[in-house]
Tab-separated table of C-alpha atoms and ligand atoms in Angstrom:
chain	number	residue	atom	x	y	z
A	1	UNK	CA	-25.753	-53.446	-71.895
A	2	UNK	CA	-27.076	-50.526	-70.126
A	3	UNK	CA	-25.442	-51.889	-66.948
A	4	UNK	CA	-22.054	-52.256	-68.730
A	5	UNK	CA	-22.352	-48.573	-69.899
A	6	UNK	CA	-23.132	-47.264	-66.462
A	7	UNK	CA	-20.197	-49.564	-64.902
A	8	UNK	CA	-17.971	-48.022	-67.563
A	9	UNK	CA	-18.971	-44.492	-66.852
A	10	UNK	CA	-18.483	-45.048	-63.296
A	11	UNK	CA	-15.166	-46.613	-63.710
A	12	UNK	CA	-13.827	-43.662	-65.646
A	13	UNK	CA	-15.372	-41.144	-63.171
A	14	UNK	CA	-13.788	-42.898	-60.234
A	15	UNK	CA	-10.712	-41.159	-58.566
A	16	UNK	CA	-8.904	-44.513	-58.342
A	17	UNK	CA	-8.958	-45.052	-62.146
A	18	UNK	CA	-8.024	-41.393	-62.860
A	19	UNK	CA	-5.033	-41.493	-60.388
A	20	UNK	CA	-3.941	-44.908	-61.871
A	21	UNK	CA	-4.256	-43.416	-65.566
A	22	UNK	CA	-2.479	-40.217	-64.508
A	23	UNK	CA	0.402	-42.080	-63.114
A	24	UNK	CA	0.674	-44.455	-66.135
A	25	UNK	CA	0.815	-41.539	-68.631
A	26	UNK	CA	3.447	-39.659	-66.478
A	27	UNK	CA	5.381	-43.031	-66.129
A	28	UNK	CA	5.066	-43.739	-69.921
A	29	UNK	CA	6.107	-40.379	-70.987
A	30	UNK	CA	9.334	-40.306	-68.688
A	31	UNK	CA	10.260	-43.674	-69.842
A	32	UNK	CA	9.958	-42.712	-73.510
A	33	UNK	CA	12.296	-39.726	-72.919
A	34	UNK	CA	14.719	-41.808	-70.985
A	35	UNK	CA	14.608	-44.514	-73.850
A	36	UNK	CA	15.138	-41.756	-76.789
A	37	UNK	CA	18.024	-40.390	-74.802
A	38	UNK	CA	19.738	-43.712	-74.333
A	39	UNK	CA	19.074	-44.812	-77.929
A	40	UNK	CA	20.593	-41.523	-79.328
A	41	UNK	CA	23.505	-41.777	-77.107
A	42	UNK	CA	24.117	-45.365	-77.786
A	43	UNK	CA	23.911	-45.010	-81.608
A	44	UNK	CA	26.207	-42.147	-81.581
A	45	UNK	CA	28.860	-44.036	-79.490
A	46	UNK	CA	28.624	-47.115	-81.816
A	47	UNK	CA	29.111	-44.820	-84.923
A	48	UNK	CA	32.148	-43.190	-83.117
A	49	UNK	CA	33.584	-46.547	-82.498
A	50	UNK	CA	33.098	-47.650	-86.181
A	51	UNK	CA	34.822	-44.495	-87.209
A	52	UNK	CA	37.703	-45.101	-85.139
A	53	UNK	CA	38.106	-48.625	-86.420
A	54	UNK	CA	37.886	-47.358	-90.064
A	55	UNK	CA	40.345	-44.619	-89.584
A	56	UNK	CA	42.810	-46.993	-87.705
A	57	UNK	CA	42.343	-49.469	-90.331
A	58	UNK	CA	42.981	-47.132	-93.344
A	59	UNK	CA	46.144	-45.649	-91.497
A	60	UNK	CA	47.406	-49.390	-91.219
A	61	UNK	CA	46.624	-50.020	-94.923
A	62	UNK	CA	48.409	-46.753	-96.136
A	63	UNK	CA	51.473	-47.714	-94.155
A	64	UNK	CA	51.458	-51.058	-95.667
A	65	UNK	CA	51.304	-49.665	-99.111
A	66	UNK	CA	54.048	-47.197	-98.588
A	67	UNK	CA	56.371	-49.627	-97.075
A	68	UNK	CA	55.543	-52.877	-99.073
A	69	UNK	CA	53.728	-51.902	-102.249
A	70	UNK	CA	50.628	-52.898	-103.980
A	71	UNK	CA	51.001	-56.698	-103.835
A	72	UNK	CA	51.383	-56.859	-100.276
A	73	UNK	CA	48.382	-54.585	-100.024
A	74	UNK	CA	46.354	-56.944	-102.225
A	75	UNK	CA	47.487	-59.775	-99.968
A	76	UNK	CA	46.344	-57.866	-96.906
A	77	UNK	CA	42.961	-56.957	-98.477
A	78	UNK	CA	42.297	-60.722	-99.128
A	79	UNK	CA	43.293	-61.766	-95.645
A	80	UNK	CA	41.129	-59.047	-94.009
A	81	UNK	CA	37.892	-60.202	-95.713
A	82	UNK	CA	38.200	-63.927	-95.337
A	83	UNK	CA	35.017	-66.056	-94.777
A	84	UNK	CA	31.968	-64.318	-93.461
A	85	UNK	CA	33.980	-61.029	-93.057
A	86	UNK	CA	33.705	-60.480	-96.760
A	87	UNK	CA	29.957	-59.718	-96.276
A	88	UNK	CA	30.418	-56.893	-93.950
A	89	UNK	CA	33.803	-55.199	-95.041
A	90	UNK	CA	35.357	-54.400	-98.310
A	91	UNK	CA	38.760	-52.808	-99.174
A	92	UNK	CA	39.557	-50.838	-102.450
A	93	UNK	CA	42.789	-49.208	-103.899
A	94	UNK	CA	41.737	-46.834	-106.862
A	95	UNK	CA	43.790	-44.915	-109.393
A	96	UNK	CA	43.207	-41.220	-109.760
A	97	UNK	CA	40.735	-42.238	-112.585
A	98	UNK	CA	38.967	-44.419	-110.215
A	99	UNK	CA	40.270	-47.614	-111.597
A	100	UNK	CA	40.391	-50.546	-109.250
A	101	UNK	CA	43.985	-51.308	-108.684
A	102	UNK	CA	43.570	-53.880	-105.610
A	103	UNK	CA	40.457	-55.102	-103.757
A	104	UNK	CA	39.208	-57.532	-101.397
A	105	UNK	CA	36.390	-59.859	-102.559
A	106	UNK	CA	33.813	-57.708	-104.036
A	107	UNK	CA	31.215	-60.305	-104.871
A	108	UNK	CA	28.950	-59.533	-102.013
A	109	UNK	CA	29.292	-55.777	-102.845
A	110	UNK	CA	28.315	-55.947	-106.453
A	111	UNK	CA	25.056	-53.849	-106.162
A	112	UNK	CA	27.005	-51.143	-103.977
A	113	UNK	CA	28.495	-48.083	-105.646
A	114	UNK	CA	30.400	-46.010	-103.203
A	115	UNK	CA	29.925	-42.522	-104.726
A	116	UNK	CA	30.954	-40.189	-101.938
A	117	UNK	CA	30.283	-36.454	-102.070
A	118	UNK	CA	33.583	-34.413	-102.141
A	119	UNK	CA	35.433	-37.662	-103.414
A	120	UNK	CA	36.973	-35.673	-106.374
A	121	UNK	CA	38.035	-32.566	-104.649
A	122	UNK	CA	40.179	-34.713	-102.042
A	123	UNK	CA	43.813	-33.634	-101.484
A	124	UNK	CA	46.574	-35.863	-100.649
A	125	UNK	CA	46.357	-37.034	-96.921
A	126	UNK	CA	42.501	-35.937	-96.609
A	127	UNK	CA	39.941	-38.396	-95.753
A	128	UNK	CA	36.077	-38.381	-95.648
A	129	UNK	CA	33.686	-40.748	-93.924
A	130	UNK	CA	30.070	-40.936	-94.917
A	131	UNK	CA	27.166	-43.466	-94.269
A	132	UNK	CA	25.609	-44.801	-97.667
A	133	UNK	CA	22.598	-47.005	-98.453
A	134	UNK	CA	23.270	-50.598	-99.657
A	135	UNK	CA	20.793	-51.726	-102.191
A	136	UNK	CA	19.080	-54.993	-101.121
A	137	UNK	CA	19.924	-54.805	-97.467
A	138	UNK	CA	18.306	-52.800	-94.833
A	139	UNK	CA	21.783	-52.005	-93.130
A	140	UNK	CA	23.562	-48.958	-94.297
A	141	UNK	CA	27.302	-48.931	-94.724
A	142	UNK	CA	30.026	-46.573	-93.378
A	143	UNK	CA	32.713	-45.714	-95.906
A	144	UNK	CA	36.014	-43.953	-95.590
A	145	UNK	CA	38.191	-42.625	-98.373
A	146	UNK	CA	41.693	-41.401	-98.040
A	147	UNK	CA	43.875	-39.836	-100.841
A	148	UNK	CA	47.423	-41.388	-100.410
A	149	UNK	CA	50.511	-40.691	-102.175
A	150	UNK	CA	50.492	-40.360	-106.083
A	151	UNK	CA	46.885	-39.415	-106.183
A	152	UNK	CA	45.698	-42.950	-105.262
A	153	UNK	CA	42.517	-43.430	-103.271
A	154	UNK	CA	42.195	-46.073	-100.487
A	155	UNK	CA	38.555	-47.015	-99.602
A	156	UNK	CA	37.122	-49.132	-96.892
A	157	UNK	CA	33.514	-49.818	-96.108
A	158	UNK	CA	32.001	-51.554	-93.054
A	159	UNK	CA	28.453	-52.561	-92.864
A	160	UNK	CA	26.469	-51.098	-89.920
A	161	UNK	CA	24.663	-54.261	-89.313
A	162	UNK	CA	26.440	-55.040	-86.029
A	163	UNK	CA	25.490	-51.572	-84.744
A	164	UNK	CA	21.865	-51.975	-86.086
A	165	UNK	CA	21.656	-55.387	-84.326
A	166	UNK	CA	22.917	-53.751	-80.935
A	167	UNK	CA	20.379	-50.939	-81.151
A	168	UNK	CA	17.807	-53.685	-82.175
A	169	UNK	CA	18.275	-55.515	-79.198
A	170	UNK	CA	18.386	-52.667	-76.759
A	171	UNK	CA	14.821	-51.527	-78.242
A	172	UNK	CA	13.638	-55.140	-77.741
A	173	UNK	CA	14.753	-54.964	-74.030
A	174	UNK	CA	13.288	-51.653	-73.460
A	175	UNK	CA	10.004	-52.833	-75.236
A	176	UNK	CA	9.620	-55.906	-73.097
A	177	UNK	CA	10.661	-54.012	-69.910
A	178	UNK	CA	8.283	-51.254	-70.662
A	179	UNK	CA	5.448	-53.750	-71.283
A	180	UNK	CA	5.932	-55.527	-68.147
A	181	UNK	CA	6.515	-52.447	-65.998
A	182	UNK	CA	3.398	-50.978	-67.674
A	183	UNK	CA	1.411	-54.080	-66.720
A	184	UNK	CA	2.821	-54.177	-63.101
A	185	UNK	CA	2.511	-50.346	-62.727
A	186	UNK	CA	-1.269	-50.577	-63.700
A	187	UNK	CA	-1.843	-53.251	-61.144
A	188	UNK	CA	0.268	-51.836	-58.395
A	189	UNK	CA	-1.181	-48.252	-59.274
A	190	UNK	CA	-4.671	-49.455	-59.120
A	191	UNK	CA	-4.198	-51.448	-55.748
A	192	UNK	CA	-2.387	-48.310	-54.162
A	193	UNK	CA	-4.991	-45.829	-55.272
A	194	UNK	CA	-7.837	-48.385	-54.366
A	195	UNK	CA	-6.401	-48.861	-50.826
A	196	UNK	CA	-5.849	-44.917	-50.448
A	197	UNK	CA	-9.428	-44.351	-51.484
A	198	UNK	CA	-10.738	-47.210	-49.358
A	199	UNK	CA	-10.918	-44.654	-46.400
A	200	UNK	CA	-13.227	-42.299	-48.438
A	201	UNK	CA	-15.375	-45.206	-49.436
A	202	UNK	CA	-15.705	-46.144	-45.709
A	203	UNK	CA	-16.964	-42.539	-44.959
A	204	UNK	CA	-19.264	-42.922	-47.798
A	205	UNK	CA	-20.766	-46.101	-46.750
A	206	UNK	CA	-21.190	-44.785	-43.190
A	207	UNK	CA	-22.911	-41.665	-44.614
A	208	UNK	CA	-25.279	-43.823	-46.512
A	209	UNK	CA	-26.054	-46.035	-43.595
A	210	UNK	CA	-26.798	-43.007	-41.535
A	211	UNK	CA	-29.011	-41.638	-44.520
A	212	UNK	CA	-30.966	-44.759	-43.933
A	213	UNK	CA	-31.758	-43.957	-40.297
A	214	UNK	CA	-28.835	-45.418	-38.164
A	215	UNK	CA	-27.285	-42.481	-36.644
A	216	UNK	CA	-25.137	-44.644	-34.303
A	217	UNK	CA	-22.844	-45.721	-37.255
A	218	UNK	CA	-19.157	-44.477	-37.159
A	219	UNK	CA	-16.463	-44.666	-39.696
A	220	UNK	CA	-13.902	-47.359	-38.722
A	221	UNK	CA	-10.345	-45.891	-38.593
A	222	UNK	CA	-7.932	-47.464	-41.056
A	223	UNK	CA	-4.436	-47.445	-41.968
A	224	UNK	CA	-4.368	-45.589	-45.091
A	225	UNK	CA	-2.481	-42.544	-43.906
A	226	UNK	CA	-2.864	-39.498	-41.693
A	227	UNK	CA	-5.168	-37.543	-44.107
A	228	UNK	CA	-7.583	-40.216	-44.283
A	229	UNK	CA	-7.626	-40.913	-40.602
A	230	UNK	CA	-8.162	-37.192	-40.011
A	231	UNK	CA	-11.100	-37.292	-42.360
A	232	UNK	CA	-12.554	-40.300	-40.484
A	233	UNK	CA	-12.019	-38.699	-37.227
A	234	UNK	CA	-13.503	-35.333	-38.269
A	235	UNK	CA	-16.484	-37.284	-39.744
A	236	UNK	CA	-16.912	-39.151	-36.524
A	237	UNK	CA	-16.655	-36.101	-34.314
A	238	UNK	CA	-19.217	-34.316	-36.494
A	239	UNK	CA	-21.615	-37.435	-36.038
A	240	UNK	CA	-21.099	-37.447	-32.202
A	241	UNK	CA	-22.035	-33.797	-32.145
A	242	UNK	CA	-25.272	-34.337	-34.397
A	243	UNK	CA	-26.223	-37.326	-32.260
A	244	UNK	CA	-26.031	-35.230	-29.149
A	245	UNK	CA	-28.025	-32.401	-30.687
A	246	UNK	CA	-30.619	-34.911	-32.088
A	247	UNK	CA	-30.936	-36.655	-28.593
A	248	UNK	CA	-31.254	-33.355	-27.013
A	249	UNK	CA	-33.785	-32.033	-29.465
A	250	UNK	CA	-35.727	-35.408	-28.864
A	251	UNK	CA	-35.612	-35.078	-25.118
A	252	UNK	CA	-36.615	-31.204	-25.357
A	253	UNK	CA	-39.438	-32.082	-27.797
A	254	UNK	CA	-40.585	-35.014	-25.270
A	255	UNK	CA	-40.557	-32.465	-22.294
A	256	UNK	CA	-42.236	-29.738	-24.221
A	257	UNK	CA	-44.982	-32.270	-25.130
A	258	UNK	CA	-45.200	-33.481	-21.610
A	259	UNK	CA	-45.113	-29.938	-20.042
A	260	UNK	CA	-47.703	-28.795	-22.461
A	261	UNK	CA	-50.040	-31.894	-22.077
A	262	UNK	CA	-50.537	-31.712	-18.584
A	263	UNK	CA	-51.791	-28.033	-18.150
A	264	UNK	CA	-53.826	-28.519	-21.289
A	265	UNK	CA	-55.506	-31.622	-19.822
A	266	UNK	CA	-56.241	-29.569	-16.758
A	267	UNK	CA	-57.643	-26.673	-18.989
A	268	UNK	CA	-59.762	-29.263	-20.744
A	269	UNK	CA	-61.003	-30.836	-17.522
A	270	UNK	CA	-61.982	-27.366	-16.055
A	271	UNK	CA	-63.618	-26.466	-19.228
A	272	UNK	CA	-65.733	-29.626	-19.347
A	273	UNK	CA	-66.647	-29.172	-15.682
A	274	UNK	CA	-67.881	-25.539	-16.416
A	275	UNK	CA	-70.128	-27.025	-19.245
A	276	UNK	CA	-71.788	-29.667	-16.919
A	277	UNK	CA	-72.277	-27.265	-14.083
A	278	UNK	CA	-73.547	-24.372	-15.816
A	279	UNK	CA	-76.009	-23.436	-12.971
A	280	UNK	CA	-73.377	-22.775	-10.407
A	281	UNK	CA	-72.041	-19.434	-11.552
A	282	UNK	CA	-69.689	-19.150	-8.644
A	283	UNK	CA	-67.809	-22.437	-9.302
A	284	UNK	CA	-67.752	-21.460	-13.103
A	285	UNK	CA	-66.023	-18.118	-12.247
A	286	UNK	CA	-63.430	-19.921	-10.132
A	287	UNK	CA	-62.636	-22.325	-12.937
A	288	UNK	CA	-62.245	-19.558	-15.462
A	289	UNK	CA	-59.962	-17.988	-12.996
A	290	UNK	CA	-57.855	-21.053	-12.688
A	291	UNK	CA	-58.076	-21.501	-16.536
A	292	UNK	CA	-56.740	-18.225	-17.093
A	293	UNK	CA	-53.767	-18.919	-14.482
A	294	UNK	CA	-52.799	-22.169	-16.375
A	295	UNK	CA	-52.856	-20.184	-19.631
A	296	UNK	CA	-50.506	-17.538	-18.078
A	297	UNK	CA	-48.157	-20.403	-16.903
A	298	UNK	CA	-48.153	-21.815	-20.477
A	299	UNK	CA	-47.418	-18.435	-22.075
A	300	UNK	CA	-44.659	-17.934	-19.507
A	301	UNK	CA	-43.328	-21.255	-20.280
A	302	UNK	CA	-43.267	-20.729	-24.097
A	303	UNK	CA	-41.604	-17.253	-23.631
A	304	UNK	CA	-38.917	-18.609	-21.627
A	305	UNK	CA	-38.241	-21.413	-24.181
A	306	UNK	CA	-38.040	-18.742	-26.901
A	307	UNK	CA	-35.899	-16.552	-24.783
A	308	UNK	CA	-33.265	-19.331	-24.218
A	309	UNK	CA	-33.336	-20.235	-27.762
A	310	UNK	CA	-32.795	-16.474	-28.757
A	311	UNK	CA	-30.159	-16.037	-26.391
A	312	UNK	CA	-28.405	-19.133	-27.223
A	313	UNK	CA	-28.544	-18.314	-31.014
A	314	UNK	CA	-27.430	-14.624	-30.381
A	315	UNK	CA	-30.755	-13.410	-31.733
A	316	UNK	CA	-31.838	-11.975	-28.450
A	317	UNK	CA	-30.199	-8.521	-28.313
A	318	UNK	CA	-28.683	-7.905	-24.903
A	319	UNK	CA	-28.429	-4.131	-24.094
A	320	UNK	CA	-25.142	-4.206	-22.488
A	321	UNK	CA	-24.045	-1.054	-20.373
A	322	UNK	CA	-21.841	-0.446	-17.495
A	323	UNK	CA	-23.793	-2.037	-14.630
A	324	UNK	CA	-22.765	-2.390	-10.823
A	325	UNK	CA	-23.230	-5.916	-9.791
A	326	UNK	CA	-23.799	-4.603	-6.229
A	327	UNK	CA	-26.908	-2.888	-7.540
A	328	UNK	CA	-28.131	-5.971	-9.015
A	329	UNK	CA	-27.633	-8.053	-5.817
A	330	UNK	CA	-29.162	-5.370	-3.551
A	331	UNK	CA	-32.348	-5.196	-5.759
A	332	UNK	CA	-32.726	-9.041	-5.722
A	333	UNK	CA	-32.175	-9.319	-1.881
A	334	UNK	CA	-35.082	-6.706	-1.501
A	335	UNK	CA	-37.146	-8.686	-3.777
A	336	UNK	CA	-36.590	-12.074	-2.182
A	337	UNK	CA	-36.202	-11.145	1.368
A	338	UNK	CA	-40.036	-11.365	2.180
A	339	UNK	CA	-40.182	-14.876	0.645
A	340	UNK	CA	-37.165	-16.008	2.633
A	341	UNK	CA	-38.654	-14.479	5.877
A	342	UNK	CA	-41.951	-16.219	5.147
A	343	UNK	CA	-40.126	-19.505	4.947
A	344	UNK	CA	-38.043	-18.869	8.049
A	345	UNK	CA	-34.665	-18.777	5.968
A	346	UNK	CA	-32.098	-16.232	6.723
A	347	UNK	CA	-30.720	-14.467	3.450
A	348	UNK	CA	-27.621	-12.521	3.994
A	349	UNK	CA	-25.082	-10.905	1.861
A	350	UNK	CA	-21.233	-10.484	1.971
A	351	UNK	CA	-20.429	-7.728	-0.438
A	352	UNK	CA	-17.414	-5.637	-1.171
A	353	UNK	CA	-17.294	-1.873	-0.210
A	354	UNK	CA	-16.771	-0.545	-3.656
A	355	UNK	CA	-18.864	-0.831	-6.838
A	356	UNK	CA	-17.958	-3.786	-9.058
A	357	UNK	CA	-18.660	-2.868	-12.675
A	358	UNK	CA	-19.408	-5.098	-15.602
A	359	UNK	CA	-20.342	-4.474	-19.107
A	360	UNK	CA	-23.793	-6.324	-19.182
A	361	UNK	CA	-27.521	-6.281	-19.478
A	362	UNK	CA	-28.891	-5.131	-16.047
A	363	UNK	CA	-32.412	-6.816	-16.624
A	364	UNK	CA	-31.016	-10.077	-17.742
A	365	UNK	CA	-28.474	-10.409	-15.141
A	366	UNK	CA	-31.343	-9.580	-12.669
A	367	UNK	CA	-33.127	-12.528	-14.131
A	368	UNK	CA	-30.121	-14.880	-13.423
A	369	UNK	CA	-29.549	-13.882	-9.910
A	370	UNK	CA	-33.520	-13.957	-9.337
A	371	UNK	CA	-33.582	-17.577	-10.875
A	372	UNK	CA	-30.745	-18.816	-8.447
A	373	UNK	CA	-31.961	-17.152	-5.524
A	374	UNK	CA	-35.585	-18.415	-6.178
A	375	UNK	CA	-34.165	-22.020	-6.148
A	376	UNK	CA	-31.929	-21.666	-3.133
A	377	UNK	CA	-35.066	-20.655	-1.129
A	378	UNK	CA	-37.277	-23.001	-2.764
A	379	UNK	CA	-35.075	-25.992	-2.054
A	380	UNK	CA	-34.068	-25.031	1.574
A	381	UNK	CA	-36.120	-25.897	4.611
A	382	UNK	CA	-37.219	-23.713	7.366
A	383	UNK	CA	-34.268	-22.579	9.489
A	384	UNK	CA	-31.720	-22.747	6.692
A	385	UNK	CA	-29.534	-20.141	5.320
A	386	UNK	CA	-28.950	-18.669	2.057
A	387	UNK	CA	-25.801	-16.435	1.449
A	388	UNK	CA	-24.928	-14.237	-1.357
A	389	UNK	CA	-21.123	-13.510	-1.692
A	390	UNK	CA	-19.684	-11.058	-4.310
A	391	UNK	CA	-15.950	-10.897	-4.950
A	392	UNK	CA	-13.475	-9.998	-7.577
A	393	UNK	CA	-10.972	-12.443	-9.022
A	394	UNK	CA	-8.344	-11.006	-11.478
A	395	UNK	CA	-10.579	-10.010	-14.518
A	396	UNK	CA	-13.719	-11.650	-13.254
A	397	UNK	CA	-16.612	-10.608	-10.916
A	398	UNK	CA	-17.639	-13.568	-8.809
A	399	UNK	CA	-21.200	-14.193	-7.301
A	400	UNK	CA	-21.659	-17.201	-5.074
A	401	UNK	CA	-25.205	-18.082	-4.042
A	402	UNK	CA	-25.106	-20.901	-1.384
A	403	UNK	CA	-27.754	-22.442	0.379
A	404	UNK	CA	-27.850	-25.180	3.216
A	405	UNK	CA	-30.788	-27.034	1.489
A	406	UNK	CA	-31.416	-30.414	0.170
A	407	UNK	CA	-28.532	-30.455	-2.285
A	408	UNK	CA	-28.346	-32.232	-5.509
A	409	UNK	CA	-27.511	-35.937	-5.957
A	410	UNK	CA	-24.702	-36.967	-8.238
A	411	UNK	CA	-26.902	-38.331	-10.684
A	412	UNK	CA	-28.710	-35.096	-11.185
A	413	UNK	CA	-25.767	-32.643	-11.040
A	414	UNK	CA	-24.610	-33.153	-14.541
A	415	UNK	CA	-27.982	-32.572	-16.023
A	416	UNK	CA	-29.391	-29.600	-14.025
A	417	UNK	CA	-28.610	-26.948	-16.696
A	418	UNK	CA	-30.292	-29.028	-19.487
A	419	UNK	CA	-33.648	-27.589	-20.683
A	420	UNK	CA	-36.629	-29.014	-18.779
A	421	UNK	CA	-34.548	-31.148	-16.389
A	422	UNK	CA	-35.837	-31.300	-12.925
A	423	UNK	CA	-34.344	-33.553	-10.058
A	424	UNK	CA	-36.530	-36.312	-8.945
A	425	UNK	CA	-37.095	-34.711	-5.718
A	426	UNK	CA	-38.328	-31.336	-7.036
A	427	UNK	CA	-40.873	-32.733	-9.232
A	428	UNK	CA	-43.454	-31.919	-6.553
A	429	UNK	CA	-42.221	-28.187	-6.322
A	430	UNK	CA	-43.270	-25.411	-8.475
A	431	UNK	CA	-41.258	-24.799	-11.602
A	432	UNK	CA	-40.694	-25.878	-15.271
A	433	UNK	CA	-37.017	-26.838	-15.431
A	434	UNK	CA	-36.103	-23.894	-17.459
A	435	UNK	CA	-34.644	-21.491	-14.861
A	436	UNK	CA	-31.037	-22.750	-14.851
A	437	UNK	CA	-30.924	-23.161	-18.769
A	438	UNK	CA	-31.977	-19.497	-19.056
A	439	UNK	CA	-29.510	-18.382	-16.510
A	440	UNK	CA	-26.567	-20.177	-18.048
A	441	UNK	CA	-27.647	-18.865	-21.535
A	442	UNK	CA	-27.578	-15.383	-20.314
A	443	UNK	CA	-24.270	-15.826	-18.359
A	444	UNK	CA	-22.612	-17.271	-21.461
A	445	UNK	CA	-24.013	-14.589	-23.799
A	446	UNK	CA	-21.957	-12.134	-21.372
A	447	UNK	CA	-18.773	-14.350	-21.871
A	448	UNK	CA	-19.106	-15.799	-18.428
A	449	UNK	CA	-19.991	-19.209	-16.837
A	450	UNK	CA	-21.950	-20.922	-14.078
A	451	UNK	CA	-20.441	-23.648	-11.860
A	452	UNK	CA	-22.051	-25.715	-9.201
A	453	UNK	CA	-21.046	-27.771	-6.271
A	454	UNK	CA	-23.476	-29.698	-4.011
A	455	UNK	CA	-23.686	-32.298	-1.382
A	456	UNK	CA	-27.114	-34.031	-0.790
A	457	UNK	CA	-28.807	-32.841	2.476
A	458	UNK	CA	-25.974	-30.163	3.141
A	459	UNK	CA	-26.536	-27.667	0.427
A	460	UNK	CA	-25.544	-26.271	-3.035
A	461	UNK	CA	-23.177	-23.457	-4.177
A	462	UNK	CA	-23.861	-21.807	-7.595
A	463	UNK	CA	-20.889	-19.722	-8.683
A	464	UNK	CA	-21.481	-17.218	-11.529
A	465	UNK	CA	-18.216	-15.733	-13.068
A	466	UNK	CA	-18.666	-12.588	-15.377
A	467	UNK	CA	-15.650	-10.756	-17.147
A	468	UNK	CA	-15.625	-7.414	-15.476
A	469	UNK	CA	-14.484	-4.022	-16.576
A	470	UNK	CA	-11.066	-2.984	-15.606
A	471	UNK	CA	-11.245	0.005	-13.337
A	472	UNK	CA	-8.823	2.546	-14.553
B	501	ADP	P1	-36.860	-25.542	-11.704
B	501	ADP	O1	-36.338	-24.830	-10.463
B	501	ADP	O2	-38.079	-25.110	-12.251
B	501	ADP	O3	-37.213	-27.203	-11.349
B	501	ADP	P2	-34.249	-25.031	-12.572
B	501	ADP	O4	-33.742	-25.261	-14.184
B	501	ADP	O5	-34.250	-23.799	-12.153
B	501	ADP	O6	-35.721	-25.662	-12.752
B	501	ADP	O7	-33.638	-26.271	-11.670
B	501	ADP	C1	-33.329	-27.623	-12.419
B	501	ADP	C2	-33.270	-28.425	-11.339
B	501	ADP	O8	-32.108	-28.337	-10.577
B	501	ADP	C3	-34.328	-28.301	-10.235
B	501	ADP	O9	-35.310	-29.151	-10.476
B	501	ADP	C4	-33.740	-29.159	-8.864
B	501	ADP	O10	-33.645	-30.372	-8.847
B	501	ADP	C5	-32.192	-28.613	-9.151
B	501	ADP	N1	-31.769	-27.409	-8.278
B	501	ADP	C6	-31.575	-26.178	-8.880
B	501	ADP	N2	-31.046	-25.395	-7.849
B	501	ADP	C7	-30.987	-26.105	-6.613
B	501	ADP	C8	-30.700	-25.854	-5.418
B	501	ADP	N3	-30.414	-24.735	-5.027
B	501	ADP	N4	-30.747	-26.874	-4.473
B	501	ADP	C9	-31.243	-28.138	-4.935
B	501	ADP	N5	-31.493	-28.548	-6.242
B	501	ADP	C10	-31.501	-27.593	-7.023
């Protein structure tokens, strides 16, 4: 019972049922209006036809009376109501005192008294037509009266049975038609609504399956129509994006766990060592120093992660002021020249003669250039070259940092800007895989981008483009 009630509730709350019901009500009401209009106009036309018949008939009888007299008229009355016809029509000729002078067979009309309103005030040539009830019959009678010469009154009555029967059969046809259209309409309406809603149901089912933990599910695209297709596609696109984000989150979490675990294990090992070698003060001091170094590395790693997250989300406020790119590059070269020389690498710059202004955060941009220069020197061997080129391109300031180093493999290339990603070969070098992510976040926050081209063993070129201030 409980189940039946909940099914009933669900049925009446479903869009399919409501749509079907709405269409049926609309269909029912419009059919009813059409039927009422047809019925009214048909009954009016039928009455008009009856009236025309009565008028023609009474004119004919009057002529006959005028030309051939009462005897002929009596004969005609008799002829007109032969057989079955006597049940549906009657003819009368009355004296001014309403005495019957001639009539058709009045046997079937015994109970009928044609008392017409305005009967007495009729003037010669006048006629009145009225509908009167016929006792003992459900069909009314249409009666015409006409005052003819000598104050005599001609009267003809006609049962409206034929009209009623026509209207009755029209009502029947409409009734059956309505019933079958209603049943068919309910069925078709239900099927059409159900089909249209099938797409929505598929989205719901997919959402339920995803809720159960299967993020790889997608909504199959059906043929219900553009709107449903667009809904399914938008839903699938959203899922693709969520899946990417979840995978990214998983990878970053794994990397964080890994990158934190190694230094923490090292710190623990050193602390253990210190505990067991308490006498050797000198070794303990060295280990304490190493522990501090590891901790600093960890803090810097965590700070960089936070910085990337904040720059990406727009939380980190960049202090943007008019900044000369050339100044940023000069300072970076000054900072990295010693390291390049130490490694036997030539660091050169090709710069324009005049200042190249952009609206940016100088410190943040210095970090970007420093990260790229640091990588270029780190991944280039002795005797190699690192060149920084700055140029202007329409509304952009372009900074190119190219090296003749080891280059990046085509497998690594699409991933190097991901957080914690480090090329296979670079695992042995110092770094945490966050430098390029941070650089890209900062450049994007300035409305710019970083592109890279590279070929293994020949070197790489990183190109930073930044929208620059128009010089006016
Ligand atoms: P890290 O330098 O700390 O490893 P980055 O995010 O700066 O992290 O760089 C990610 C990876 O991209 C590096 O591990 C390296 O494999 C590759 N890479 C970046 N710059 C260069 C370059 N100039 N030459 C070759 N490989 C590079």
